[in-house]
mmCIF file of C-alpha atoms in Angstrom:
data_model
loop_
_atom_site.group_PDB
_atom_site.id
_atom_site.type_symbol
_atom_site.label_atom_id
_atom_site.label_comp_id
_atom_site.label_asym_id
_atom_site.label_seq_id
_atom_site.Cartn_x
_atom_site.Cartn_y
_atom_site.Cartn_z
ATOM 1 C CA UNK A 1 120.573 105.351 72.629
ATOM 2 C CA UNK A 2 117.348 104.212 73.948
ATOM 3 C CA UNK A 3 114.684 106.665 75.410
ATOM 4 C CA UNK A 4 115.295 104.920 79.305
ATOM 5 C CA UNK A 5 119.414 105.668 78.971
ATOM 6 C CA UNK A 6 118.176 109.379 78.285
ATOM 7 C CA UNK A 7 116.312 109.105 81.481
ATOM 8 C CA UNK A 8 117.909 111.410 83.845
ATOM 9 C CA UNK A 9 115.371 111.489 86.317
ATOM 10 C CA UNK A 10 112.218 109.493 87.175
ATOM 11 C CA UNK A 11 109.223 111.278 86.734
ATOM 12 C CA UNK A 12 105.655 110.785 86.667
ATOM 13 C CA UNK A 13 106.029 111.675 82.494
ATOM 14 C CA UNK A 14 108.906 109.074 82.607
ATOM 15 C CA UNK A 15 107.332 106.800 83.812
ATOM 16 C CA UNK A 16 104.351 106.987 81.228
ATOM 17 C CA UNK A 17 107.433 107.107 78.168
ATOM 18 C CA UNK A 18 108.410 103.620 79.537
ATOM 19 C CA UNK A 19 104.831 102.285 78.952
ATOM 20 C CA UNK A 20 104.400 103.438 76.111
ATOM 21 C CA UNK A 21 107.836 102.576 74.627
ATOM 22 C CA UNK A 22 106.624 98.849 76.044
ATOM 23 C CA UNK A 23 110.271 98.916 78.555
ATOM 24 C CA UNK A 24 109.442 97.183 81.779
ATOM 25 C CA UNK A 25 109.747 99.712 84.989
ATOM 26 C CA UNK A 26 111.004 98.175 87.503
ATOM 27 C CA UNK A 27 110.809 99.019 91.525
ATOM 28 C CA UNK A 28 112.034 98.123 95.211
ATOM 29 C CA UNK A 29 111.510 99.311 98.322
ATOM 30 C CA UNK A 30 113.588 101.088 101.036
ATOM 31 C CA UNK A 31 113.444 102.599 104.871
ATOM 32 C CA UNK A 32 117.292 103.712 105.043
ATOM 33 C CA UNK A 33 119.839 105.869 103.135
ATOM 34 C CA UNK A 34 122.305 103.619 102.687
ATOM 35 C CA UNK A 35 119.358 100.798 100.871
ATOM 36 C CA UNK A 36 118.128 103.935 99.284
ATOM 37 C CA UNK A 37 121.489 105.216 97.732
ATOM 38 C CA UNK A 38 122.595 101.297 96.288
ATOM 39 C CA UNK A 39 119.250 100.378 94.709
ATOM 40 C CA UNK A 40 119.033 103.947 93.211
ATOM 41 C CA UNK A 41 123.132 103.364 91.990
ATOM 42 C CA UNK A 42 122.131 100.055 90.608
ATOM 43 C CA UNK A 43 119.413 101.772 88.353
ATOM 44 C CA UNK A 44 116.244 101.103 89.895
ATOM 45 C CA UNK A 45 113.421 103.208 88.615
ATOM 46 C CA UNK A 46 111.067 103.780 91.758
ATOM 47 C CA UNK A 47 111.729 103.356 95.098
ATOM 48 C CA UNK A 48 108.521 102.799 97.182
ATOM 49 C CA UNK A 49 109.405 103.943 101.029
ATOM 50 C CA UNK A 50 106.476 101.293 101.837
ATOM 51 C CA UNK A 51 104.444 101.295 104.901
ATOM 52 C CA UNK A 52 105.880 97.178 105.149
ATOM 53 C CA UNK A 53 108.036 99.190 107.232
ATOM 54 C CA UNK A 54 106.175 98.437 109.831
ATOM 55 C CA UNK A 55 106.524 94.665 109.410
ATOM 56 C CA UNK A 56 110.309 94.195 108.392
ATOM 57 C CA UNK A 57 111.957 97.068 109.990
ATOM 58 C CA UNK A 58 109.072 97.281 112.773
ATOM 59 C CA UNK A 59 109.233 93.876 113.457
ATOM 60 C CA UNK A 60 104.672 94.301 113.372
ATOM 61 C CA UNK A 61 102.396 91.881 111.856
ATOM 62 C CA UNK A 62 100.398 94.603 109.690
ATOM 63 C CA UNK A 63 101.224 97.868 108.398
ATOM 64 C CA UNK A 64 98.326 99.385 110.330
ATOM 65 C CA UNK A 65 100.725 100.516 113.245
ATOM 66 C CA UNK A 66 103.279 102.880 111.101
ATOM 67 C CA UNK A 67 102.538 106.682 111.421
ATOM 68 C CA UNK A 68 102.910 109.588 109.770
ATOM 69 C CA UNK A 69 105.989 111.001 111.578
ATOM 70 C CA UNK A 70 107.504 107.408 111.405
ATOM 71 C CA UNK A 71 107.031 107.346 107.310
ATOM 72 C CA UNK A 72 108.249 111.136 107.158
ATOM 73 C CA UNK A 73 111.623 109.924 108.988
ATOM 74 C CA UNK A 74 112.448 107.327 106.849
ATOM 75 C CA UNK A 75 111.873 108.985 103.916
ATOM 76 C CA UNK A 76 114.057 111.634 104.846
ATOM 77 C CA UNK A 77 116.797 109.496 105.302
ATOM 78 C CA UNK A 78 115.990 107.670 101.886
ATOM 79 C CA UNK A 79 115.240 111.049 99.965
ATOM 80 C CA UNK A 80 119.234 111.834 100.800
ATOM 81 C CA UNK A 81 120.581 108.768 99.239
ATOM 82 C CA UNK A 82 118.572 109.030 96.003
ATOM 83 C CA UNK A 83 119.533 110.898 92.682
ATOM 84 C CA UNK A 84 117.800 109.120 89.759
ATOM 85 C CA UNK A 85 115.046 106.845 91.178
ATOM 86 C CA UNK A 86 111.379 108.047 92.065
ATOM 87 C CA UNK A 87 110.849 108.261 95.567
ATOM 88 C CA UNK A 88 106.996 106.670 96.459
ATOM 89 C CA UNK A 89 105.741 107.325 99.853
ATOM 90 C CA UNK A 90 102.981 105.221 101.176
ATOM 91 C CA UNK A 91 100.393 107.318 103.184
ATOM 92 C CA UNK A 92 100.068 104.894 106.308
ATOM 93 C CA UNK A 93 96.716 103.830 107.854
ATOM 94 C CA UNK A 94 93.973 106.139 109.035
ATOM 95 C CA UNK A 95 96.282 109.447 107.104
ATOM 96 C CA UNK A 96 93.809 109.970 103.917
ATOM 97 C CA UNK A 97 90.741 107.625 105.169
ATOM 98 C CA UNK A 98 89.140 109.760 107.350
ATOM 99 C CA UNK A 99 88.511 112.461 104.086
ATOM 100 C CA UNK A 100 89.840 114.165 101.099
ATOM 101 C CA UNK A 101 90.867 117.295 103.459
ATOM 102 C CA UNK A 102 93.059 115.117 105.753
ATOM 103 C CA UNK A 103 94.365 113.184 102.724
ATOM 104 C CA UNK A 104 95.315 116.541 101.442
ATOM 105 C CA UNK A 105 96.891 117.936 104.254
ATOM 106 C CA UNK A 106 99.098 114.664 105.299
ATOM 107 C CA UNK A 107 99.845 114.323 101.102
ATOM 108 C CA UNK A 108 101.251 117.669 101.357
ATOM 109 C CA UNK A 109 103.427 117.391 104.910
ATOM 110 C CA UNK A 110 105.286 114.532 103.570
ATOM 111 C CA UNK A 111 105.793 116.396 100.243
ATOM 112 C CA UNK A 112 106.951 119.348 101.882
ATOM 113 C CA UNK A 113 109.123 117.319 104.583
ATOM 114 C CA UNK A 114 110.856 114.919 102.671
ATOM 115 C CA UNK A 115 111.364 116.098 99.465
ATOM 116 C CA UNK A 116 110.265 112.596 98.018
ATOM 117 C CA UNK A 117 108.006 112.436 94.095
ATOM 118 C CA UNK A 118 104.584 111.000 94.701
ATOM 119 C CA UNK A 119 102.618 109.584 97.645
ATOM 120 C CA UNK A 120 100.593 106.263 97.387
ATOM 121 C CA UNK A 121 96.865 105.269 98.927
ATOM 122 C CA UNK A 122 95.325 102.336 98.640
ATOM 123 C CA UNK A 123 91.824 101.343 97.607
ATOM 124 C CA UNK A 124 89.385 102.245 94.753
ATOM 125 C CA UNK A 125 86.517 104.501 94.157
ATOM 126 C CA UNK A 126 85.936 104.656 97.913
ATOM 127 C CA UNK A 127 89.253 107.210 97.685
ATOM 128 C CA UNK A 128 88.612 108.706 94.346
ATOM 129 C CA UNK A 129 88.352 112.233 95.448
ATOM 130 C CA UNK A 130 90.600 112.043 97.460
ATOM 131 C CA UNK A 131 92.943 111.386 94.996
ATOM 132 C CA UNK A 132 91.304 113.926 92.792
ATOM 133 C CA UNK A 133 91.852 116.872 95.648
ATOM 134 C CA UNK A 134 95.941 115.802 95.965
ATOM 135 C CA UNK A 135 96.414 115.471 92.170
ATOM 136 C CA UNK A 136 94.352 119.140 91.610
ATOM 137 C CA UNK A 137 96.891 120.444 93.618
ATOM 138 C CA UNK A 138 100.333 119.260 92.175
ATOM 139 C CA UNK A 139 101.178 116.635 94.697
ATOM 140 C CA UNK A 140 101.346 113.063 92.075
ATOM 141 C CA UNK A 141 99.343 110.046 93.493
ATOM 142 C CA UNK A 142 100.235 106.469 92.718
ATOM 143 C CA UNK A 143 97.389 104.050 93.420
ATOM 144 C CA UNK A 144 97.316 100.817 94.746
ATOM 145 C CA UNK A 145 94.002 98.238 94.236
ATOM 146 C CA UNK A 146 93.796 94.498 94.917
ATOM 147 C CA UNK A 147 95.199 93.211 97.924
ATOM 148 C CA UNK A 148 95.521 96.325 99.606
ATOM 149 C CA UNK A 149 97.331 95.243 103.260
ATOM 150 C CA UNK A 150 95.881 98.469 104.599
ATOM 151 C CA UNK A 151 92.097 96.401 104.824
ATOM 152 C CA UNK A 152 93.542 93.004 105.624
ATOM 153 C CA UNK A 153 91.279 92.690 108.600
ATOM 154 C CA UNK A 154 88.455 93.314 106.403
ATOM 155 C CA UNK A 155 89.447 90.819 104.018
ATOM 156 C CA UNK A 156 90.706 88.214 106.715
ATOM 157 C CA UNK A 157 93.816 87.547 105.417
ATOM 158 C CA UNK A 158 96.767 88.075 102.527
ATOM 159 C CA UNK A 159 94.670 85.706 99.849
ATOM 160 C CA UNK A 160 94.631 86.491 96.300
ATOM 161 C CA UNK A 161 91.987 88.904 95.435
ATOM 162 C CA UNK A 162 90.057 89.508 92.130
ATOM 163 C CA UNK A 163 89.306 85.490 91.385
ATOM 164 C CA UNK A 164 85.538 85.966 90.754
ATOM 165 C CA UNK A 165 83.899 87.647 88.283
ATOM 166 C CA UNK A 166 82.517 90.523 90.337
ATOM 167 C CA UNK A 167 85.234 91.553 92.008
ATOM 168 C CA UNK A 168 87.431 91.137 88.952
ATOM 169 C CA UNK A 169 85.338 93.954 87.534
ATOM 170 C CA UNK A 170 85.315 95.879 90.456
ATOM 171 C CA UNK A 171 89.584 95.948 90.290
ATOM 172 C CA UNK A 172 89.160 96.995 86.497
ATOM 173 C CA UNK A 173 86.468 99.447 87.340
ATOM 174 C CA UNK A 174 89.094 100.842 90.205
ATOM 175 C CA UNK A 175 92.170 101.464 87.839
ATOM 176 C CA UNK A 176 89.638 103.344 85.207
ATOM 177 C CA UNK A 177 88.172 105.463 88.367
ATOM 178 C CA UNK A 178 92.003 106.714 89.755
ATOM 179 C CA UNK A 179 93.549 107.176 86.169
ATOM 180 C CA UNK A 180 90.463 109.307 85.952
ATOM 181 C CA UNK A 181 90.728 110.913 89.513
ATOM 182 C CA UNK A 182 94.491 111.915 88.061
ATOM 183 C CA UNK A 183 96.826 108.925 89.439
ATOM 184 C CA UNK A 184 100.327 108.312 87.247
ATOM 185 C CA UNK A 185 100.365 104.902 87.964
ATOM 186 C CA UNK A 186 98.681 101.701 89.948
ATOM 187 C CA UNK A 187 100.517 99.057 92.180
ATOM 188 C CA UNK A 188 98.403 95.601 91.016
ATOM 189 C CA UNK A 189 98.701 93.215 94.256
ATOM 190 C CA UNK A 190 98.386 89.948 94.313
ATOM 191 C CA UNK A 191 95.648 88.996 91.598
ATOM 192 C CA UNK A 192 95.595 86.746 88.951
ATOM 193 C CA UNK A 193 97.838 87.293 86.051
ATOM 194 C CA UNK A 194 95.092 87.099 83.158
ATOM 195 C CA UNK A 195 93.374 90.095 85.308
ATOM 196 C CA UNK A 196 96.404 91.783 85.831
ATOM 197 C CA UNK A 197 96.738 91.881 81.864
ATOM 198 C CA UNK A 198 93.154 93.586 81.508
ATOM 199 C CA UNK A 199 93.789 96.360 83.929
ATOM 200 C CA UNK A 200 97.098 96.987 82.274
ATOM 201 C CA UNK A 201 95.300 97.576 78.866
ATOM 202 C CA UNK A 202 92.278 99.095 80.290
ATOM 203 C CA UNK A 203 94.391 102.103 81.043
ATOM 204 C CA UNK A 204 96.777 104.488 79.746
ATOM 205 C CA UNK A 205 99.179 105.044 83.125
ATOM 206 C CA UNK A 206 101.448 102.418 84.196
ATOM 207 C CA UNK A 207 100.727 99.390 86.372
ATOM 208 C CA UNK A 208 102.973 97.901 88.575
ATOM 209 C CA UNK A 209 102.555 94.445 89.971
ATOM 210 C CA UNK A 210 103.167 92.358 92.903
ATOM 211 C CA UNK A 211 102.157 88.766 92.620
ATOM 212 C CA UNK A 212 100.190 89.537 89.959
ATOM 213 C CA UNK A 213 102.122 88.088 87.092
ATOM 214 C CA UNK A 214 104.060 89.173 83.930
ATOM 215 C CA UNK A 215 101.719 91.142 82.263
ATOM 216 C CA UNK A 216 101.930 94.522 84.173
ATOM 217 C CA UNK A 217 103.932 97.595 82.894
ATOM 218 C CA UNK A 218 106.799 96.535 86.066
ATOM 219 C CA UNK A 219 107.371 95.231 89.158
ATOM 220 C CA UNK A 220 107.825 95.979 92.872
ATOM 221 C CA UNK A 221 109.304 93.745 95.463
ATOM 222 C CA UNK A 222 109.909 94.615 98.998
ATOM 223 C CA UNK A 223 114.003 94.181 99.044
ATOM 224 C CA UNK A 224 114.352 92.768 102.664
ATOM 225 C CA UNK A 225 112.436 90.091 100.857
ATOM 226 C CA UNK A 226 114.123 89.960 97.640
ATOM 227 C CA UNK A 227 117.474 89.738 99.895
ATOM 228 C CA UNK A 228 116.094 86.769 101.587
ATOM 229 C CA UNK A 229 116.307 89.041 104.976
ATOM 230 C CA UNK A 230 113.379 88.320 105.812
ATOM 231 C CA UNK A 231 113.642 84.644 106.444
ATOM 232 C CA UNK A 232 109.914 83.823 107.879
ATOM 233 C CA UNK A 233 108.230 85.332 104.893
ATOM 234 C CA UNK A 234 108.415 83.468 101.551
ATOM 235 C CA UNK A 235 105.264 83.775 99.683
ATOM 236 C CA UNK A 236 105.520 82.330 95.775
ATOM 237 C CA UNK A 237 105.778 85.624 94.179
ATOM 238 C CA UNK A 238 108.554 86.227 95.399
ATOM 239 C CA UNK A 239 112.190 85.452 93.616
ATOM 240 C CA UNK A 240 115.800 85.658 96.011
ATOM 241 C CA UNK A 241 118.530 87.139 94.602
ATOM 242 C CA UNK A 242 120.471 87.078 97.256
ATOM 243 C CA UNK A 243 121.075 85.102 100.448
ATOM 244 C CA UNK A 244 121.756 88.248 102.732
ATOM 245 C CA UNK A 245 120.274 86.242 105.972
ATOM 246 C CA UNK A 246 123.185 83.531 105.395
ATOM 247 C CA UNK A 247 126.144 85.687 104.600
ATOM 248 C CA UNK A 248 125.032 88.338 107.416
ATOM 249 C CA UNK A 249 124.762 85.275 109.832
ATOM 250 C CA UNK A 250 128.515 83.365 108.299
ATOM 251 C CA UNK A 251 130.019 87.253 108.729
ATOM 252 C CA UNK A 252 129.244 87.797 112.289
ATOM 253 C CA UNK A 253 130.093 84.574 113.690
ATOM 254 C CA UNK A 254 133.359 84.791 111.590
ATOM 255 C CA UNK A 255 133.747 88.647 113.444
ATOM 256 C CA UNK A 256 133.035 86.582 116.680
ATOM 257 C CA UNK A 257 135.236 84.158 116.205
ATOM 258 C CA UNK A 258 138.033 86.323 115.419
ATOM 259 C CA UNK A 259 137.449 88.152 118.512
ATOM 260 C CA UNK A 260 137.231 85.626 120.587
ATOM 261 C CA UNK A 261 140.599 83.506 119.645
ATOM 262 C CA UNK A 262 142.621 87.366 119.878
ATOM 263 C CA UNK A 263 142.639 87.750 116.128
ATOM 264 C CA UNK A 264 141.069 91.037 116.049
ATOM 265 C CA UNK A 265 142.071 93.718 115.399
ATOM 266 C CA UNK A 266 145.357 92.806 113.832
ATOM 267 C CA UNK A 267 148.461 95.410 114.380
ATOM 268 C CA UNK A 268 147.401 97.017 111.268
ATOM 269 C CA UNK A 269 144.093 97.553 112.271
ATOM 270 C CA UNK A 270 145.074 98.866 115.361
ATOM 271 C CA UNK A 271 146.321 102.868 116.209
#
């Protein structure tokens, strides 16, 4: 039996036995229970309740809008469908960047609220002790470095990051700085796949990538994308394994259809 069937639970330790046993970890996101409760049936490893809530369940073009109470409700829901899987909560805009004390204090509410494994913040050494204060006191931190959506006005945009030299080093330099500050693991985003590979081996926790090739220690995808649910959003890193937009779209009009020519409900469906 191999060390992930013995895997009863995902945990931050768990996590770092996959790595180091080289087995891939793999991750999706959800906002709801009953998302939460397939993808954790189906074996998923971590389940990221992602501030992209804001942009497929939202209906926003960034993540800046989600708050705190909005990412503590969802959780809740998700936390209640879950029995093996992590549960990752991103700490939404404007929660940990005003200080470590804040961080602290909003890291611990959604702990305490939502029963969920780990929180997530993105960005670098600028958040380094922040990290450090939440991870001194018992509350796990995933990181998240690269394209971090959180900045995209600052950037200008969702382009790759890390393709020159200097700020290549400045994404390596990050991972070293939050495995030191006490993060279990790093979400790579969207940088280049010979980059991703040096951050991987540059430190001992796991990364996890998204768009940023084979070479990390798993991967994340946002499922409403994965699904093809979210029909105006089809970036290259992502791969559909399902159609969910056409056979949501063929079952209602069938369900409409039925109604409308008196063919539902049928006597047996009816009291």
């Amino acid at each position: 039996m191999s060390s992930e069937n013995q895997i009863k639970k995902i945990t931050t330790k768990a996590l770092t036995a996959l790595k180091e046993n080289k087995i891939k970890i793999t991750a999706l996101t959800a906002y709801d229970f009953i998302t939460a409760k397939l993808i954790d049936q189906a074996g998923i490893d971590v389940i990221l309740v992602g501030d992209s809530l804001s942009n497929v369940f939202q209906g926003n073009e960034t993540t800046l809008p989600v708050t705190m109470d909005e990412m503590i409700y969802h959780t809740k829901a998700v936390t209640k469908g879950v029995n093996r899987a992590m549960v990752v909560v991103d700490m939404p805009f404007m929660s940990y960047q005003p200080g470590s004390d804040e961080g602290f204090r909003n890291a611990g509410r959604i702990m305490k609220e939502t029963h969920a494994g780990a929180v997530k913040l993105e960005g670098g050494k600028r958040i380094a002790e922040t990290v450090k204060k939440i991870t001194e006191n018992g509350i796990p931190v995933m990181g998240h470095i690269g394209l971090t959506p959180q900045s995209i006005h600052q950037f200008g945009g969702y382009k790759e990051r890390g393709t020159n030299q200097s700020e290549a080093k400045e994404i390596i330099s990050d991972a070293k700085v939050l495995e030191e500050a006490g993060a279990f693991s790093i979400v790579l985003e969207k940088i280049p796949s010979k980059l991703a590979k040096k951050v991987t081996e540059s430190v001992n926790i796991p990364t996890i990538g998204i768009g940023a090739g084979i070479n990390c220690d798993g991967q994340i995808l946002v499922t409403p994308d994965m699904l093809a649910l979210n029909v105006d959003f089809n970036p290259r890193f992502v791969r559909h394994y399902s159609n969910l937009a056409e056979e949501i779209s063929r079952a209602v009009s069938a369900y409409i259809s039925d109604i409308k020519k008196g063919k539902f409900p049928s006597e047996k469906e009816s009291y």
